[in-house]
Short mmCIF file of C-alpha atoms in Angstrom, two decimals:
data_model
loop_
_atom_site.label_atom_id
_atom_site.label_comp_id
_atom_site.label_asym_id
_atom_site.label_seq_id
_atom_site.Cartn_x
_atom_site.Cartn_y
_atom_site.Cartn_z
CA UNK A 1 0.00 0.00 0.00
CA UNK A 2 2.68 2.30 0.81
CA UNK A 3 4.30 2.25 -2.70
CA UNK A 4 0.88 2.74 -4.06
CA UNK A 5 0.14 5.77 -2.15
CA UNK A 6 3.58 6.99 -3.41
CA UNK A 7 2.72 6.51 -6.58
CA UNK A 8 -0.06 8.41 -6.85
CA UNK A 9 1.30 11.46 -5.50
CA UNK A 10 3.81 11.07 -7.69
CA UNK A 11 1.36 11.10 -10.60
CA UNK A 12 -1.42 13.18 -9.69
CA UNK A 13 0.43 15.99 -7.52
CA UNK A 14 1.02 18.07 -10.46
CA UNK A 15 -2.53 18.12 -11.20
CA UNK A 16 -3.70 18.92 -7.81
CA UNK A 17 -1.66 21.80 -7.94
CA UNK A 18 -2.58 23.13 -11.48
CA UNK A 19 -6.27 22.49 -10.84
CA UNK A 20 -7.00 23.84 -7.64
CA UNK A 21 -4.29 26.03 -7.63
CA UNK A 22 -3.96 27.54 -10.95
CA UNK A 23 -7.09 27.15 -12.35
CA UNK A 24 -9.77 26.96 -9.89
CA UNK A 25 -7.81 29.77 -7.60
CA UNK A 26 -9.31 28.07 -4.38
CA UNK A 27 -6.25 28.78 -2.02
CA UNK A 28 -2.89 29.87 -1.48
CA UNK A 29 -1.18 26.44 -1.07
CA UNK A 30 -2.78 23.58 -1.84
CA UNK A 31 -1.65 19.95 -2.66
CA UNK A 32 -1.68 16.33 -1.37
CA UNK A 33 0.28 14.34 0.73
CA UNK A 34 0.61 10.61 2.72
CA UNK A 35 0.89 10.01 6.33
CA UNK A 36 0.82 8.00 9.48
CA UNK A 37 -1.76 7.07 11.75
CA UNK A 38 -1.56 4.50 14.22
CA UNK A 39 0.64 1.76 11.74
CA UNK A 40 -2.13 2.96 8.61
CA UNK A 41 -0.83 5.19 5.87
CA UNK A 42 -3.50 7.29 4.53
CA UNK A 43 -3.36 9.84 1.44
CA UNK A 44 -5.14 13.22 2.27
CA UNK A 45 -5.84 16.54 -0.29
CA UNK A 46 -5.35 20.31 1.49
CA UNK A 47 -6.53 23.35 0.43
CA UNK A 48 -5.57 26.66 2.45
CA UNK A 49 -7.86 29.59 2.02
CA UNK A 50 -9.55 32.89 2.82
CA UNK A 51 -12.07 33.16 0.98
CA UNK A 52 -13.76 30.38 0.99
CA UNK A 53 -16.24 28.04 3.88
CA UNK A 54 -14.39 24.69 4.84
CA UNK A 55 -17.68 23.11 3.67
CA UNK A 56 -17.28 25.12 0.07
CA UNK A 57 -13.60 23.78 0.20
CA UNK A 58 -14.95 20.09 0.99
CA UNK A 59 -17.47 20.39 -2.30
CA UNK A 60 -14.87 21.22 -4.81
CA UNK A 61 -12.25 18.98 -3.50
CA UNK A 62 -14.63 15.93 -3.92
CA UNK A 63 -15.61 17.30 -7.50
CA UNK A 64 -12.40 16.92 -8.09
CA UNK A 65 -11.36 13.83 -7.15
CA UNK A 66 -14.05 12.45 -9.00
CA UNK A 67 -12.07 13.47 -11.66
CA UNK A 68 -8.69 11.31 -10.69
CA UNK A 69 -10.03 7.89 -12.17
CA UNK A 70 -10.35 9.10 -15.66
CA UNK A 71 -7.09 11.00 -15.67
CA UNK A 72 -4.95 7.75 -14.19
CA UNK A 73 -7.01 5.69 -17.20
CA UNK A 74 -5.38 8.10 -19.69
CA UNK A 75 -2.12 8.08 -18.32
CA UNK A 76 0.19 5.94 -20.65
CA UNK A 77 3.13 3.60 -20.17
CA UNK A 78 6.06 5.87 -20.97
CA UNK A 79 4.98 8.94 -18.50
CA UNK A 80 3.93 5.88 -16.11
CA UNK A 81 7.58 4.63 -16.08
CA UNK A 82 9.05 8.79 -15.70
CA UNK A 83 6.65 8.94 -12.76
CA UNK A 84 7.77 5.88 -11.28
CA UNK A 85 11.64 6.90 -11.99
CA UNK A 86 10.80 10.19 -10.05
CA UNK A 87 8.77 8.93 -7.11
CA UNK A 88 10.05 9.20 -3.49
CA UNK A 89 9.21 5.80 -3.16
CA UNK A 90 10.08 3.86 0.14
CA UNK A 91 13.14 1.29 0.83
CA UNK A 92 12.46 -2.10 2.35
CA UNK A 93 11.96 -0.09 5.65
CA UNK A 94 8.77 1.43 4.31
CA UNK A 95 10.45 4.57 4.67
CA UNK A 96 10.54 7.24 1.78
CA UNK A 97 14.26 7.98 0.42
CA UNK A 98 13.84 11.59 1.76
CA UNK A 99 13.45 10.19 5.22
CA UNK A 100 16.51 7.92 5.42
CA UNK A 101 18.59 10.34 3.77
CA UNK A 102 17.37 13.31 6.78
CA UNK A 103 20.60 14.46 8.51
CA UNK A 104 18.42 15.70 11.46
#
C-alpha cells in the first residue's frame, strides 16, 4: 500500500496543484500528501484559504477527485515509467528515500 500511495502522488500531484491552484484559484497552497496514523498510511488533499467556507472547500475537492479515475485511465506507459523513476518511493523499511537520507 505504501508504494501505491507513493505513486499516486507522484502522478497526480502536479494536477492537484494546477487544478485547484492555478485554475480553480481556491487557495494559497494547496496539494496532497501521505501520512501516518496508528501503523495505517492514509493519502489526504489540502486546500488553504480565505475566501472560501471549509464546507465550500470540501465540495470542490470531492468534485475533483471524481475526476482522478479518468485522468490515471489516460495516463500511458512511458509517463507511467518517468513517474515511477521520479517517485520518493520507500526502501524495504517502508520509509521514503527523503526520510533515510534526513541528517536531522
Amino acid at each position: 500500500m505504501t508504494v501505491f500511495l507513493h505513486l499516486l502522488k507522484a502522478i497526480i500531484v502536479e494536477k492537484v496543484f494546477c487544478d485547484l491552484r492555478l485554475k480553480k484559484w481556491l487557495g494559497y497552497r494547496v496539494g496532497c500528501d501521505i501520512y501516518n496514523l496508528h501503523e495505517t498510511k492514509r493519502f489526504y488533499f489540502y486546500v488553504v484559504s480565505p475566501d472560501y467556507k471549509p464546507k465550500d472547500l470540501l465540495m470542490k475537492i470531492h468534485v475533483f477527485i471524481a475526476t482522478i479515475p479518468d485522468y490515471l485511465a489516460d495516463v500511458d506507459h512511458e509517463t507511467f515509467k518517468h513517474l515511477r523513476r521520479g517517485a520518493d518511493l520507500p526502501d524495504e523499511s517502508c520509509m521514503s528515500q527523503e526520510l533515510v537520507h534526513d541528517n536531522m
